[in-house]
Coordinates of C-alpha atoms in Angstrom, one line a residue:
M169 CA -0.1 -0.1 0.0
S170 CA 1.2 3.8 -0.7
I171 CA 0.1 6.8 -0.6
I172 CA -0.2 9.4 -3.4
K173 CA 0.3 12.8 -2.7
L174 CA -0.8 15.6 -5.0
N175 CA -0.9 19.5 -5.1
A176 CA -3.9 19.4 -7.3
I177 CA -5.4 17.1 -10.0
D178 CA -8.7 17.8 -11.4
S179 CA -10.5 14.2 -10.1
T180 CA -8.1 12.1 -7.6
N181 CA -11.0 9.2 -8.6
D182 CA -10.0 10.0 -12.4
F183 CA -6.6 9.4 -11.5
L184 CA -6.7 7.0 -9.1
K185 CA -8.4 4.9 -12.6
D186 CA -5.7 6.1 -15.1
L187 CA -3.2 5.2 -13.4
T188 CA -4.8 0.8 -12.9
R189 CA -5.4 1.1 -16.5
N190 CA -1.0 1.3 -17.1
Q191 CA 0.3 -0.6 -14.2
L192 CA -0.4 -2.8 -11.1
V193 CA -1.7 -0.8 -8.3
D194 CA -1.4 -3.0 -5.0
N195 CA -4.5 -3.0 -3.2
F196 CA -5.3 0.0 -0.6
T197 CA -2.5 2.2 -3.1
T198 CA -4.3 6.3 -2.1
V199 CA -4.0 9.2 -3.8
V200 CA -4.6 12.1 -1.9
A201 CA -4.9 15.8 -3.2
Q202 CA -4.5 19.2 -1.9
K203 CA -6.9 20.7 -4.1
Q204 CA -9.9 19.2 -6.8
T205 CA -11.2 20.8 -10.2
K206 CA -13.8 18.7 -11.0
G207 CA -14.2 16.9 -7.7
K208 CA -17.3 14.3 -8.6
G209 CA -20.5 14.1 -6.1
Q210 CA -23.4 11.3 -6.1
M211 CA -25.1 11.3 -9.4
G212 CA -22.8 13.5 -11.3
A213 CA -22.9 15.7 -8.6
T214 CA -19.7 18.5 -7.8
W215 CA -17.5 18.6 -4.9
D216 CA -16.3 21.9 -3.9
S217 CA -13.2 22.4 -1.6
E218 CA -11.4 24.8 -0.4
E219 CA -7.4 24.7 -1.2
G220 CA -5.9 22.4 1.6
K221 CA -8.1 23.1 4.5
N222 CA -9.8 19.6 3.8
L223 CA -9.2 15.6 3.2
I224 CA -10.1 14.5 -0.2
M225 CA -8.9 11.5 -1.0
S226 CA -9.5 7.8 -3.8
I227 CA -8.0 4.2 -2.7
L228 CA -8.4 1.6 -4.8
V229 CA -10.1 -1.8 -3.6
K230 CA -9.7 -5.1 -4.9
D231 CA -9.8 -8.5 -3.9
V232 CA -12.8 -7.7 -1.4
L233 CA -16.0 -7.8 -3.3
Q234 CA -16.2 -11.5 -4.3
N235 CA -19.4 -10.9 -7.0
V236 CA -21.6 -8.0 -7.9
D237 CA -24.3 -9.1 -4.8
E238 CA -21.7 -8.3 -2.5
I239 CA -21.8 -4.4 -4.3
F240 CA -23.4 -2.0 -1.3
H241 CA -21.7 -4.6 0.9
L242 CA -18.2 -2.4 0.2
N243 CA -19.9 1.4 0.4
V244 CA -21.4 0.3 4.5
A245 CA -17.6 -0.6 4.9
I246 CA -16.2 2.6 4.1
A247 CA -18.9 5.2 5.6
L248 CA -18.4 2.9 8.7
S249 CA -14.6 3.5 8.9
V250 CA -15.1 7.4 8.1
L251 CA -17.7 6.5 10.9
Q252 CA -15.6 5.5 13.2
V253 CA -12.8 7.6 12.6
L254 CA -14.6 10.4 13.5
Q255 CA -16.6 9.2 16.3
D256 CA -13.0 9.0 17.7
C257 CA -12.7 13.1 16.9
K258 CA -15.4 13.6 19.6
L259 CA -18.2 15.1 16.8
P260 CA -21.7 14.5 17.9
N261 CA -24.7 12.6 16.6
L262 CA -22.9 11.3 12.8
N263 CA -24.5 9.1 10.6
V264 CA -25.4 7.9 7.9
K265 CA -27.8 9.0 5.3
W266 CA -28.6 6.7 2.9
P267 CA -26.7 6.4 0.5
N268 CA -23.6 7.4 0.6
D269 CA -23.5 11.2 2.8
I270 CA -21.9 12.4 6.3
M271 CA -23.1 13.2 9.0
S272 CA -22.8 15.5 12.0
D273 CA -25.7 17.9 13.8
H274 CA -27.4 16.9 11.1
K275 CA -25.1 18.9 8.9
K276 CA -23.4 17.9 5.5
I277 CA -19.1 17.1 6.3
G278 CA -18.9 14.1 3.8
G279 CA -19.5 12.5 1.0
I280 CA -18.3 9.5 -1.0
L281 CA -19.0 8.1 -4.3
I282 CA -18.0 4.6 -5.4
E283 CA -16.6 3.3 -8.4
N284 CA -16.7 -0.8 -9.5
S285 CA -15.2 -2.3 -12.0
F286 CA -15.7 -5.3 -13.6
K287 CA -13.1 -7.3 -14.7
S288 CA -12.5 -10.7 -17.4
D289 CA -11.7 -12.9 -14.1
T290 CA -14.7 -11.6 -12.2
K291 CA -13.0 -10.0 -10.5
I292 CA -14.3 -6.6 -9.6
E293 CA -11.8 -2.9 -9.0
S294 CA -13.3 -0.2 -6.6
I295 CA -12.2 3.2 -6.8
V296 CA -13.7 4.7 -3.7
G297 CA -13.4 9.0 -2.8
I298 CA -14.0 10.1 -0.1
G299 CA -14.4 14.3 0.4
L300 CA -14.2 14.9 3.9
N301 CA -14.4 19.4 5.5
V302 CA -12.2 19.2 7.7
N303 CA -11.0 22.8 9.0
Q304 CA -12.9 24.8 6.0
E305 CA -14.7 27.4 7.1
Q306 CA -17.0 28.6 5.2
F307 CA -19.8 27.0 2.4
E308 CA -21.0 29.8 0.6
N309 CA -24.6 28.8 -0.5
L310 CA -24.1 25.7 1.2
P311 CA -26.8 25.9 4.4
K312 CA -26.2 22.3 5.4
A313 CA -22.9 21.9 5.3
S314 CA -20.2 22.6 7.6
S315 CA -17.1 21.0 8.7
M316 CA -14.8 18.7 11.7
A317 CA -13.3 21.9 13.0
V318 CA -16.0 24.1 12.9
I319 CA -18.6 21.3 14.8
T320 CA -15.8 20.8 17.7
N321 CA -14.3 24.1 17.2
T322 CA -10.8 22.2 16.4
E323 CA -8.3 22.4 13.8
F324 CA -7.3 18.4 12.7
D325 CA -4.5 16.9 10.8
L326 CA -5.3 15.7 7.7
D327 CA -2.2 13.3 7.4
I328 CA -3.1 11.2 10.6
L329 CA -6.9 11.7 9.3
L330 CA -6.1 10.1 6.4
N331 CA -3.6 7.4 7.9
K332 CA -6.6 6.8 10.7
I333 CA -8.7 6.0 7.5
I334 CA -7.3 3.8 5.3
F335 CA -6.6 1.5 8.6
Q336 CA -10.2 1.4 8.9
I337 CA -11.3 0.9 6.0
K338 CA -8.8 -2.0 5.9
K339 CA -9.9 -3.3 9.0
N340 CA -13.7 -3.1 8.1
C341 CA -12.9 -5.1 4.5
S342 CA -11.7 -7.6 6.4
W343 CA -15.1 -8.2 7.7
I344 CA -15.9 -8.8 4.5
L345 CA -13.3 -10.9 3.5
S346 CA -14.3 -13.3 6.2
N347 CA -18.2 -12.7 5.3
Q348 CA -19.2 -11.1 8.3
S349 CA -20.8 -7.8 6.4
D350 CA -24.0 -8.8 9.0
K351 CA -21.4 -7.7 12.0
L352 CA -20.7 -4.0 10.1
W353 CA -24.6 -4.2 8.1
Q354 CA -26.0 -3.6 11.6
E355 CA -24.0 -0.7 12.9
Y356 CA -25.0 0.7 9.3
H357 CA -28.0 1.2 10.6
K358 CA -27.8 2.1 13.9
H359 CA -25.9 5.1 12.7
L360 CA -28.4 5.6 9.1
F361 CA -29.4 9.0 9.0
K362 CA -33.4 9.4 10.0
I363 CA -34.0 5.9 10.5
N364 CA -37.9 5.3 12.0
V365 CA -38.5 8.7 11.6
P366 CA -41.8 10.1 10.0
M367 CA -39.8 12.0 7.2
A368 CA -40.6 13.9 3.7
F369 CA -39.6 12.0 0.5
E370 CA -39.3 13.8 -2.9
D371 CA -39.6 10.8 -5.9
A372 CA -37.7 11.2 -9.2
N373 CA -41.5 12.5 -10.4
K374 CA -41.4 15.2 -7.7
N375 CA -43.7 13.8 -6.2
K376 CA -43.2 15.3 -1.9
F377 CA -44.6 12.2 0.4
M378 CA -44.6 10.9 4.1
G379 CA -42.8 8.2 5.1
I380 CA -40.6 6.2 7.9
I381 CA -37.4 4.7 6.7
Q382 CA -37.0 1.2 7.3
G383 CA -33.6 -0.1 6.4
V384 CA -31.3 -0.5 3.6
S385 CA -31.3 -3.5 0.8
P386 CA -29.4 -5.8 1.1
E387 CA -28.9 -4.2 -3.4
G388 CA -28.3 -0.6 -1.4
R389 CA -32.1 0.1 -1.6
L390 CA -33.7 2.9 0.7
Q391 CA -37.0 1.1 2.1
V392 CA -39.9 3.3 3.0
M393 CA -42.5 2.8 5.2
I394 CA -45.2 4.5 2.7
E395 CA -48.3 6.1 4.8
D396 CA -51.0 3.0 4.1
D397 CA -48.3 0.8 5.3
S398 CA -46.5 -1.7 2.8
I399 CA -42.5 -0.7 2.6
K400 CA -41.1 0.4 -1.1
S401 CA -37.9 0.1 -1.9
Y402 CA -36.3 3.1 -3.8
G403 CA -33.1 3.2 -6.0
I404 CA -30.2 6.3 -5.3
K405 CA -32.4 8.2 -9.2
E406 CA -35.8 7.3 -7.4
I407 CA -35.9 9.4 -3.7
Q408 CA -34.8 12.2 -2.0
I409 CA -34.9 12.7 1.7
L410 CA -35.9 16.7 1.7
F411 CA -34.7 18.1 6.2

């Protein structure tokens, strides 16, 4: 495992993807940048970050997932890895907002984007992008965003955070490899944002409705109890949590 540090790059995910296409890259190789000009979030969203203030990283994860049915196990492992490190940093009220936003005190402080590729030998390689608001203090036109520094009134060392997250990712991936993903899922559901709480939602057709999050399916679909007490399952592009 190695860490590649860059001053500026368009996207750490894209950089690491290009690297894996052109050479053999060790498992858990990590790319970290001071500045990212074309950071990506879920569903094509951009991820803006003040230079040198936050943690912008991508990590290669391979030889962990055995088949396509396990894809969301990795999402769960990665989200929990970040959450567990932040717990040690004394961040309050930590949750994972489905599918992969990291929340503290109802503010988004981090996001995760996992891009999977399926190899001809049936192996699965994943590029895990993590953006974590660490020491940035201003979030113009982003009322739901915050940072570790703002919430705790403490400045954090980015290198220490980076190494702790890599360590935790390796640890949680070992649970997948030992067929004990259920332990990760239990912890994920404990920290699922707004689980068992009546919430407003909006579907892909802009229809608003009330529902109660019941959990996330093994395939990564959000399970919501709607007003007739039936449970519907939604993919990432099919529903939005309004809060």
